[in-house]
Amino acid sequence: MRIVFIGCVKFSYAALEMVIKETKAEVVGVITKNESKFNADFASLEPLAKKYKIPLMIAENNDQEQMYQWIKELNPDVIYCFGWSYLLNKKILEIPKLGVIGYHPTKLPKNRGRHPIIWTLVLGLKETASTFFFMDEGADSGDILSQEVLPVLETDDANTLYNKLISTALQQIKTFTHQFMDNTYKRIPQDHDQANYWRKRNKEDGLINWRMSAKTIYNLVRALTKPYVGAHCLYRNREVKVWKTQIDQHYFNQEEVFHIEPGKVLKVEGNHIYVKCGEGVLILVEHELFPLPKEGEYL
C-alpha cells in the first residue's frame, strides 16, 4: 500500500516514524513545513524523509494546486494527514482510492474545530477520544475510521494529555494501516445532529481573571501549559506566565476567606503564591512572577 504522509507537528513525526518502522506499507511521499507561526508543537518531517530517502515536498504556503500535482504523480492508495492546519481541497481528496485520513482528538461528532486539547481541559471534560476519520470538504465531519475513548484526569494537563493521545493514536494507526492492506476497515458515518464546533483560541482567552473560581483558573492554566503558550496574568503592568497551579484544599478555611477580594495574595511560601479567587484559593506553583509579590498585595 502506497501512502503519502502530510504533517508538521510532534504527533505527525511520531506517527510517520511508526508507519515506516512498524508497518509493511510504503511511504512514497512526505509533505511538511520548515517552520510554523501557529503550531506550538511544530516538528518538521524533513529529517525523517531524508533519513529514509522518501520524496519530500516543503509546503510553506498553502499552495494546494502544487500539492495536487505532486501527490498525483506519486499515485498513493491513501493519504495520512495528521497535524496539518489547512483543509484539503476536493481535487486532493479525490486522488487516493482509499481516501484521505485525518485526525482529531475529541469524541467526534462532538467538539469539532480548533484547539481540541486546550478546550477539553479548559471546560474540565472528564473524557475525550482519539479519532481518525475520512476527510471530506468539511471540518472534522467525515466518516469515522477509528475512535478510542480516553479518560481525562483532574491531574492531566496539556502535555500529559497530548502524550496519552499520541500513545493511543499510534496503536490505532498501526491497526487500521493493516486493515487497509487486508481490506477489513470500516466507515462509520457521523451523526451531524450531534456535532458542535469549537472556535479558534485567542490571546485574551489565556488571561487569568481572579474573579474566576479557583477551579476555572486551574483548568485554564493546565490547558495552556507547555507545549502551548501558557496562561498569563498581569503583575506590575507586565504580562506574566503561569504554568502550573494547585487548588488549596487545606491551608485556608473557605469561610474565613469568603469576604476577601479576588486577586489578593494571602500567603507566599517559597515560590508558591496563594491567591484568593472569586471562589476558593489557588496556589501558583510554577510561574514567572518576579520579584515575588508580598502578602496583601494584589495581582
Tab-separated table of N, CA and C in Angstrom, residues 94-240:
chain	number	residue	atom	x	y	z
A	94	GLU	N	-9.750	13.550	-3.724
A	94	GLU	CA	-10.191	12.521	-4.681
A	94	GLU	C	-9.048	11.726	-5.292
A	95	ILE	N	-7.796	12.067	-4.973
A	95	ILE	CA	-6.671	11.345	-5.581
A	95	ILE	C	-6.591	9.890	-5.126
A	96	PRO	N	-6.508	9.600	-3.827
A	96	PRO	CA	-6.296	8.204	-3.409
A	96	PRO	C	-7.591	7.405	-3.386
A	97	LYS	N	-7.519	6.159	-3.814
A	97	LYS	CA	-8.730	5.330	-3.880
A	97	LYS	C	-9.299	5.031	-2.490
A	98	LEU	N	-8.430	4.974	-1.472
A	98	LEU	CA	-8.892	4.686	-0.117
A	98	LEU	C	-9.292	5.939	0.646
A	99	GLY	N	-8.951	7.090	0.120
A	99	GLY	CA	-9.326	8.333	0.769
A	99	GLY	C	-8.172	9.005	1.490
A	100	VAL	N	-8.495	10.113	2.154
A	100	VAL	CA	-7.540	10.878	2.944
A	100	VAL	C	-7.963	10.753	4.409
A	101	ILE	N	-7.038	10.326	5.257
A	101	ILE	CA	-7.350	10.097	6.659
A	101	ILE	C	-6.844	11.259	7.500
A	102	GLY	N	-7.758	11.852	8.269
A	102	GLY	CA	-7.419	12.939	9.168
A	102	GLY	C	-7.520	12.498	10.615
A	103	TYR	N	-7.126	13.397	11.501
A	103	TYR	CA	-7.111	13.068	12.931
A	103	TYR	C	-7.682	14.221	13.733
A	104	HIS	N	-8.456	13.879	14.769
A	104	HIS	CA	-8.997	14.904	15.661
A	104	HIS	C	-9.133	14.307	17.059
A	105	PRO	N	-8.488	14.907	18.079
A	105	PRO	CA	-8.510	14.323	19.416
A	105	PRO	C	-9.719	14.725	20.249
A	106	THR	N	-10.910	14.406	19.743
A	106	THR	CA	-12.143	14.539	20.512
A	106	THR	C	-13.052	13.377	20.144
A	107	LYS	N	-14.145	13.268	20.868
A	107	LYS	CA	-15.108	12.192	20.626
A	107	LYS	C	-16.102	12.650	19.558
A	108	LEU	N	-15.614	12.697	18.318
A	108	LEU	CA	-16.485	13.110	17.213
A	108	LEU	C	-17.754	12.244	17.205
A	109	PRO	N	-18.896	12.878	16.825
A	109	PRO	CA	-19.057	14.203	16.190
A	109	PRO	C	-19.008	15.393	17.153
A	110	LYS	N	-18.903	15.138	18.454
A	110	LYS	CA	-18.798	16.246	19.392
A	110	LYS	C	-17.446	16.952	19.244
A	111	ASN	N	-17.490	18.252	19.437
A	111	ASN	CA	-16.274	19.051	19.617
A	111	ASN	C	-15.344	19.052	18.405
A	112	ARG	N	-15.933	19.281	17.242
A	112	ARG	CA	-15.131	19.530	16.055
A	112	ARG	C	-14.473	20.910	16.183
A	113	GLY	N	-13.509	21.174	15.306
A	113	GLY	CA	-12.972	22.526	15.250
A	113	GLY	C	-11.588	22.679	15.849
A	114	ARG	N	-11.303	23.878	16.341
A	114	ARG	CA	-9.944	24.295	16.667
A	114	ARG	C	-9.572	23.997	18.124
A	115	HIS	N	-8.264	23.824	18.344
A	115	HIS	CA	-7.662	23.701	19.676
A	115	HIS	C	-8.363	22.685	20.581
A	116	PRO	N	-8.549	21.458	20.109
A	116	PRO	CA	-9.335	20.482	20.866
A	116	PRO	C	-8.761	20.106	22.233
A	117	ILE	N	-7.439	19.959	22.343
A	117	ILE	CA	-6.865	19.593	23.644
A	117	ILE	C	-7.058	20.740	24.633
A	118	ILE	N	-6.839	21.951	24.174
A	118	ILE	CA	-6.991	23.117	25.049
A	118	ILE	C	-8.419	23.246	25.556
A	119	TRP	N	-9.399	23.201	24.657
A	119	TRP	CA	-10.787	23.375	25.085
A	119	TRP	C	-11.256	22.214	25.958
A	120	THR	N	-10.773	21.009	25.684
A	120	THR	CA	-11.126	19.864	26.529
A	120	THR	C	-10.767	20.134	27.982
A	121	LEU	N	-9.574	20.678	28.204
A	121	LEU	CA	-9.109	20.937	29.561
A	121	LEU	C	-9.731	22.207	30.150
A	122	VAL	N	-9.869	23.244	29.342
A	122	VAL	CA	-10.500	24.475	29.824
A	122	VAL	C	-11.903	24.187	30.348
A	123	LEU	N	-12.638	23.343	29.642
A	123	LEU	CA	-14.013	23.032	30.020
A	123	LEU	C	-14.105	21.965	31.095
A	124	GLY	N	-12.975	21.379	31.461
A	124	GLY	CA	-12.987	20.373	32.515
A	124	GLY	C	-13.675	19.086	32.137
A	125	LEU	N	-13.590	18.696	30.849
A	125	LEU	CA	-14.245	17.459	30.417
A	125	LEU	C	-13.601	16.246	31.082
A	126	LYS	N	-14.401	15.230	31.337
A	126	LYS	CA	-13.933	14.026	32.017
A	126	LYS	C	-13.423	12.964	31.048
A	127	GLU	N	-13.727	13.116	29.769
A	127	GLU	CA	-13.214	12.173	28.776
A	127	GLU	C	-13.078	12.866	27.437
A	128	THR	N	-12.245	12.284	26.593
A	128	THR	CA	-12.105	12.734	25.211
A	128	THR	C	-11.889	11.484	24.375
A	129	ALA	N	-11.429	11.636	23.139
A	129	ALA	CA	-11.184	10.460	22.302
A	129	ALA	C	-10.122	10.770	21.273
A	130	SER	N	-9.486	9.714	20.820
A	130	SER	CA	-8.524	9.775	19.721
A	130	SER	C	-9.253	9.257	18.493
A	131	THR	N	-9.520	10.148	17.527
A	131	THR	CA	-10.406	9.807	16.417
A	131	THR	C	-9.747	10.042	15.066
A	132	PHE	N	-9.769	9.011	14.234
A	132	PHE	CA	-9.337	9.117	12.836
A	132	PHE	C	-10.571	9.024	11.953
A	133	PHE	N	-10.578	9.821	10.894
A	133	PHE	CA	-11.766	9.889	10.045
A	133	PHE	C	-11.363	10.112	8.584
A	134	PHE	N	-12.271	9.793	7.688
A	134	PHE	CA	-12.072	10.033	6.259
A	134	PHE	C	-12.385	11.501	5.978
A	135	MET	N	-11.397	12.250	5.551
A	135	MET	CA	-11.586	13.675	5.344
A	135	MET	C	-12.515	13.953	4.168
A	136	ASP	N	-13.396	14.931	4.379
A	136	ASP	CA	-14.212	15.456	3.290
A	136	ASP	C	-13.953	16.959	3.226
A	137	GLU	N	-14.809	17.693	2.557
A	137	GLU	CA	-14.560	19.123	2.400
A	137	GLU	C	-14.938	19.937	3.635
A	138	GLY	N	-15.560	19.301	4.614
A	138	GLY	CA	-15.896	19.973	5.859
A	138	GLY	C	-14.771	19.853	6.871
A	139	ALA	N	-15.014	20.376	8.062
A	139	ALA	CA	-14.023	20.319	9.144
A	139	ALA	C	-14.397	19.194	10.108
A	140	ASP	N	-13.600	18.119	10.111
A	140	ASP	CA	-13.770	17.003	11.053
A	140	ASP	C	-15.131	16.329	10.914
A	141	SER	N	-15.683	16.307	9.705
A	141	SER	CA	-17.065	15.851	9.520
A	141	SER	C	-17.199	14.534	8.764
A	142	GLY	N	-16.082	13.932	8.329
A	142	GLY	CA	-16.162	12.717	7.533
A	142	GLY	C	-16.413	11.462	8.364
A	143	ASP	N	-16.647	10.350	7.671
A	143	ASP	CA	-16.913	9.074	8.325
A	143	ASP	C	-15.757	8.684	9.245
A	144	ILE	N	-16.078	8.114	10.374
A	144	ILE	CA	-15.060	7.704	11.347
A	144	ILE	C	-14.447	6.367	10.945
A	145	LEU	N	-13.128	6.300	11.007
A	145	LEU	CA	-12.376	5.078	10.733
A	145	LEU	C	-12.010	4.361	12.026
A	146	SER	N	-11.592	5.117	13.041
A	146	SER	CA	-11.151	4.530	14.307
A	146	SER	C	-11.338	5.552	15.416
A	147	GLN	N	-11.901	5.103	16.548
A	147	GLN	CA	-12.095	6.009	17.680
A	147	GLN	C	-11.880	5.252	18.989
A	148	GLU	N	-11.007	5.797	19.835
A	148	GLU	CA	-10.731	5.225	21.148
A	148	GLU	C	-10.975	6.306	22.199
A	149	VAL	N	-11.836	6.010	23.164
A	149	VAL	CA	-12.164	6.968	24.223
A	149	VAL	C	-11.108	6.905	25.317
A	150	LEU	N	-10.699	8.087	25.812
A	150	LEU	CA	-9.715	8.190	26.885
A	150	LEU	C	-10.288	9.002	28.037
A	151	PRO	N	-10.037	8.598	29.273
A	151	PRO	CA	-10.423	9.437	30.408
A	151	PRO	C	-9.497	10.644	30.512
A	152	VAL	N	-10.034	11.751	30.962
A	152	VAL	CA	-9.221	12.935	31.254
A	152	VAL	C	-9.193	13.089	32.772
A	153	LEU	N	-8.024	12.956	33.364
A	153	LEU	CA	-7.891	13.020	34.808
A	153	LEU	C	-7.797	14.464	35.290
A	154	GLU	N	-8.158	14.689	36.540
A	154	GLU	CA	-8.035	16.026	37.135
A	154	GLU	C	-6.591	16.508	37.102
A	155	THR	N	-5.661	15.565	37.139
A	155	THR	CA	-4.238	15.921	37.156
A	155	THR	C	-3.645	16.069	35.763
A	156	ASP	N	-4.395	15.761	34.734
A	156	ASP	CA	-3.875	15.904	33.379
A	156	ASP	C	-3.697	17.374	33.030
A	157	ASP	N	-2.659	17.650	32.244
A	157	ASP	CA	-2.508	18.966	31.653
A	157	ASP	C	-2.283	18.782	30.154
A	158	ALA	N	-1.998	19.865	29.453
A	158	ALA	CA	-1.866	19.776	28.000
A	158	ALA	C	-0.784	18.790	27.596
A	159	ASN	N	0.306	18.758	28.326
A	159	ASN	CA	1.418	17.880	27.977
A	159	ASN	C	1.075	16.416	28.219
A	160	THR	N	0.535	16.088	29.392
A	160	THR	CA	0.228	14.683	29.684
A	160	THR	C	-0.889	14.164	28.794
A	161	LEU	N	-1.904	14.993	28.545
A	161	LEU	CA	-2.999	14.551	27.683
A	161	LEU	C	-2.524	14.377	26.248
A	162	TYR	N	-1.690	15.293	25.776
A	162	TYR	CA	-1.116	15.190	24.425
A	162	TYR	C	-0.378	13.861	24.273
A	163	ASN	N	0.451	13.530	25.262
A	163	ASN	CA	1.231	12.301	25.178
A	163	ASN	C	0.365	11.055	25.276
A	164	LYS	N	-0.691	11.091	26.083
A	164	LYS	CA	-1.614	9.966	26.166
A	164	LYS	C	-2.320	9.752	24.829
A	165	LEU	N	-2.704	10.854	24.201
A	165	LEU	CA	-3.370	10.762	22.896
A	165	LEU	C	-2.425	10.200	21.836
A	166	ILE	N	-1.168	10.642	21.834
A	166	ILE	CA	-0.203	10.115	20.874
A	166	ILE	C	-0.039	8.610	21.052
A	167	SER	N	0.132	8.178	22.292
A	167	SER	CA	0.326	6.757	22.564
A	167	SER	C	-0.843	5.925	22.045
A	168	THR	N	-2.050	6.393	22.296
A	168	THR	CA	-3.246	5.689	21.812
A	168	THR	C	-3.322	5.736	20.300
A	169	ALA	N	-3.076	6.902	19.728
A	169	ALA	CA	-3.207	7.088	18.283
A	169	ALA	C	-2.234	6.222	17.497
A	170	LEU	N	-1.029	6.044	17.982
A	170	LEU	CA	-0.048	5.234	17.255
A	170	LEU	C	-0.516	3.791	17.119
A	171	GLN	N	-1.135	3.266	18.155
A	171	GLN	CA	-1.669	1.909	18.073
A	171	GLN	C	-2.831	1.833	17.084
A	172	GLN	N	-3.661	2.864	17.075
A	172	GLN	CA	-4.769	2.906	16.114
A	172	GLN	C	-4.249	2.920	14.684
A	173	ILE	N	-3.225	3.743	14.422
A	173	ILE	CA	-2.676	3.843	13.068
A	173	ILE	C	-2.132	2.499	12.614
A	174	LYS	N	-1.414	1.835	13.494
A	174	LYS	CA	-0.866	0.527	13.156
A	174	LYS	C	-1.982	-0.445	12.791
A	175	THR	N	-3.067	-0.418	13.576
A	175	THR	CA	-4.191	-1.331	13.339
A	175	THR	C	-4.886	-1.030	12.022
A	176	PHE	N	-5.268	0.240	11.780
A	176	PHE	CA	-6.045	0.495	10.569
A	176	PHE	C	-5.183	0.488	9.305
A	177	THR	N	-3.868	0.677	9.449
A	177	THR	CA	-2.997	0.508	8.289
A	177	THR	C	-3.054	-0.938	7.808
A	178	HIS	N	-2.997	-1.885	8.728
A	178	HIS	CA	-3.131	-3.301	8.367
A	178	HIS	C	-4.540	-3.599	7.839
A	179	GLN	N	-5.552	-2.945	8.406
A	179	GLN	CA	-6.919	-3.151	7.919
A	179	GLN	C	-7.080	-2.660	6.481
A	180	PHE	N	-6.437	-1.545	6.158
A	180	PHE	CA	-6.466	-1.073	4.771
A	180	PHE	C	-5.825	-2.109	3.845
A	181	MET	N	-4.716	-2.665	4.276
A	181	MET	CA	-3.997	-3.627	3.439
A	181	MET	C	-4.768	-4.930	3.294
A	182	ASP	N	-5.568	-5.279	4.322
A	182	ASP	CA	-6.378	-6.505	4.286
A	182	ASP	C	-7.798	-6.266	3.792
A	183	ASN	N	-8.129	-4.986	3.552
A	183	ASN	CA	-9.485	-4.601	3.150
A	183	ASN	C	-10.525	-5.010	4.193
A	184	THR	N	-10.186	-4.802	5.473
A	184	THR	CA	-11.109	-5.132	6.560
A	184	THR	C	-11.541	-3.890	7.338
A	185	TYR	N	-11.213	-2.704	6.838
A	185	TYR	CA	-11.571	-1.468	7.538
A	185	TYR	C	-13.059	-1.175	7.389
A	186	LYS	N	-13.570	-0.311	8.280
A	186	LYS	CA	-14.982	0.079	8.240
A	186	LYS	C	-15.105	1.596	8.262
A	187	ARG	N	-16.203	2.076	7.726
A	187	ARG	CA	-16.531	3.506	7.767
A	187	ARG	C	-17.806	3.669	8.577
A	188	ILE	N	-17.762	4.561	9.583
A	188	ILE	CA	-18.921	4.817	10.433
A	188	ILE	C	-19.343	6.268	10.245
A	189	PRO	N	-20.504	6.512	9.614
A	189	PRO	CA	-20.947	7.893	9.392
A	189	PRO	C	-21.159	8.632	10.714
A	190	GLN	N	-20.809	9.901	10.735
A	190	GLN	CA	-21.064	10.722	11.913
A	190	GLN	C	-22.521	11.197	11.925
A	191	ASP	N	-23.053	11.332	13.117
A	191	ASP	CA	-24.376	11.918	13.298
A	191	ASP	C	-24.194	13.430	13.405
A	192	HIS	N	-24.415	14.118	12.312
A	192	HIS	CA	-24.137	15.556	12.267
A	192	HIS	C	-25.045	16.357	13.199
A	193	ASP	N	-26.189	15.801	13.569
A	193	ASP	CA	-27.081	16.496	14.502
A	193	ASP	C	-26.470	16.598	15.898
A	194	GLN	N	-25.482	15.764	16.182
A	194	GLN	CA	-24.835	15.769	17.499
A	194	GLN	C	-23.582	16.644	17.523
A	195	ALA	N	-23.268	17.267	16.406
A	195	ALA	CA	-21.990	17.980	16.286
A	195	ALA	C	-22.056	19.398	16.851
A	196	ASN	N	-20.925	19.852	17.378
A	196	ASN	CA	-20.707	21.262	17.701
A	196	ASN	C	-19.286	21.609	17.280
A	197	TYR	N	-19.002	22.902	17.170
A	197	TYR	CA	-17.679	23.333	16.703
A	197	TYR	C	-17.044	24.270	17.724
A	198	TRP	N	-15.792	23.976	18.058
A	198	TRP	CA	-15.017	24.868	18.911
A	198	TRP	C	-14.305	25.898	18.047
A	199	ARG	N	-14.249	27.135	18.552
A	199	ARG	CA	-13.616	28.223	17.798
A	199	ARG	C	-12.113	28.267	18.060
A	200	LYS	N	-11.446	29.075	17.278
A	200	LYS	CA	-10.018	29.309	17.469
A	200	LYS	C	-9.793	30.088	18.757
A	201	ARG	N	-8.832	29.657	19.557
A	201	ARG	CA	-8.477	30.363	20.776
A	201	ARG	C	-7.743	31.653	20.436
A	202	ASN	N	-7.988	32.706	21.202
A	202	ASN	CA	-7.218	33.931	21.010
A	202	ASN	C	-6.452	34.268	22.285
A	203	LYS	N	-5.617	35.261	22.228
A	203	LYS	CA	-4.752	35.603	23.359
A	203	LYS	C	-5.559	35.951	24.607
A	204	GLU	N	-6.680	36.643	24.422
A	204	GLU	CA	-7.485	37.059	25.560
A	204	GLU	C	-8.050	35.859	26.324
A	205	ASP	N	-8.221	34.734	25.647
A	205	ASP	CA	-8.727	33.530	26.317
A	205	ASP	C	-7.741	33.008	27.361
A	206	GLY	N	-6.469	33.388	27.235
A	206	GLY	CA	-5.453	32.926	28.172
A	206	GLY	C	-5.216	33.853	29.349
A	207	LEU	N	-5.983	34.944	29.432
A	207	LEU	CA	-5.798	35.905	30.520
A	207	LEU	C	-6.524	35.438	31.778
A	208	ILE	N	-5.786	35.323	32.865
A	208	ILE	CA	-6.372	34.920	34.147
A	208	ILE	C	-7.111	36.104	34.757
A	209	ASN	N	-8.378	35.913	35.039
A	209	ASN	CA	-9.192	36.899	35.754
A	209	ASN	C	-9.446	36.318	37.140
A	210	TRP	N	-8.947	36.978	38.170
A	210	TRP	CA	-9.015	36.410	39.516
A	210	TRP	C	-10.432	36.361	40.068
A	211	ARG	N	-11.381	36.967	39.358
A	211	ARG	CA	-12.785	36.822	39.755
A	211	ARG	C	-13.344	35.460	39.347
A	212	MET	N	-12.617	34.743	38.482
A	212	MET	CA	-12.988	33.360	38.174
A	212	MET	C	-12.810	32.502	39.423
A	213	SER	N	-13.436	31.331	39.429
A	213	SER	CA	-13.226	30.391	40.525
A	213	SER	C	-11.831	29.787	40.427
A	214	ALA	N	-11.328	29.285	41.549
A	214	ALA	CA	-10.022	28.617	41.543
A	214	ALA	C	-10.036	27.441	40.570
A	215	LYS	N	-11.138	26.715	40.504
A	215	LYS	CA	-11.229	25.556	39.615
A	215	LYS	C	-11.156	25.988	38.152
A	216	THR	N	-11.820	27.077	37.806
A	216	THR	CA	-11.794	27.570	36.426
A	216	THR	C	-10.385	28.001	36.028
A	217	ILE	N	-9.693	28.702	36.925
A	217	ILE	CA	-8.329	29.135	36.617
A	217	ILE	C	-7.394	27.936	36.537
A	218	TYR	N	-7.577	26.975	37.430
A	218	TYR	CA	-6.768	25.743	37.389
A	218	TYR	C	-6.913	25.063	36.029
A	219	ASN	N	-8.134	24.948	35.529
A	219	ASN	CA	-8.360	24.325	34.221
A	219	ASN	C	-7.722	25.128	33.098
A	220	LEU	N	-7.813	26.450	33.187
A	220	LEU	CA	-7.227	27.305	32.161
A	220	LEU	C	-5.716	27.131	32.111
A	221	VAL	N	-5.071	27.114	33.268
A	221	VAL	CA	-3.614	27.004	33.315
A	221	VAL	C	-3.153	25.649	32.791
A	222	ARG	N	-3.808	24.567	33.204
A	222	ARG	CA	-3.368	23.246	32.737
A	222	ARG	C	-3.647	23.050	31.250
A	223	ALA	N	-4.637	23.775	30.727
A	223	ALA	CA	-4.947	23.674	29.300
A	223	ALA	C	-3.899	24.348	28.435
A	224	LEU	N	-3.305	25.419	28.946
A	224	LEU	CA	-2.400	26.224	28.130
A	224	LEU	C	-0.924	26.020	28.465
A	225	THR	N	-0.638	25.085	29.387
A	225	THR	CA	0.757	24.872	29.742
A	225	THR	C	1.506	24.237	28.581
A	226	LYS	N	2.814	24.075	28.725
A	226	LYS	CA	3.650	23.549	27.649
A	226	LYS	C	3.126	22.198	27.172
A	227	PRO	N	3.083	21.941	25.862
A	227	PRO	CA	3.806	22.642	24.799
A	227	PRO	C	3.130	23.908	24.269
A	228	TYR	N	2.046	24.350	24.908
A	228	TYR	CA	1.355	25.530	24.412
A	228	TYR	C	1.926	26.809	25.033
A	229	VAL	N	1.210	27.912	24.856
A	229	VAL	CA	1.809	29.224	25.108
A	229	VAL	C	1.757	29.668	26.563
A	230	GLY	N	0.960	29.003	27.383
A	230	GLY	CA	0.848	29.377	28.782
A	230	GLY	C	-0.262	30.384	29.036
A	231	ALA	N	-0.970	30.218	30.173
A	231	ALA	CA	-1.905	31.247	30.635
A	231	ALA	C	-1.087	32.392	31.222
A	232	HIS	N	-1.710	33.558	31.340
A	232	HIS	CA	-0.963	34.698	31.844
A	232	HIS	C	-1.831	35.592	32.716
A	233	CYS	N	-1.176	36.304	33.619
A	233	CYS	CA	-1.842	37.339	34.396
A	233	CYS	C	-1.041	38.629	34.269
A	234	LEU	N	-1.594	39.703	34.762
A	234	LEU	CA	-0.902	40.988	34.732
A	234	LEU	C	-0.382	41.294	36.126
A	235	TYR	N	0.915	41.564	36.223
A	235	TYR	CA	1.544	41.855	37.513
A	235	TYR	C	2.508	43.020	37.329
A	236	ARG	N	2.232	44.105	38.064
A	236	ARG	CA	3.058	45.314	37.969
A	236	ARG	C	3.187	45.791	36.516
A	237	ASN	N	2.028	45.790	35.839
A	237	ASN	CA	1.887	46.298	34.469
A	237	ASN	C	2.652	45.487	33.429
A	238	ARG	N	2.917	44.238	33.736
A	238	ARG	CA	3.525	43.388	32.713
A	238	ARG	C	2.841	42.034	32.684
A	239	GLU	N	2.937	41.388	31.548
A	239	GLU	CA	2.310	40.080	31.346
A	239	GLU	C	3.223	38.995	31.904
A	240	VAL	N	2.672	38.136	32.733
A	240	VAL	CA	3.455	37.100	33.406
A	240	VAL	C	2.810	35.738	33.160
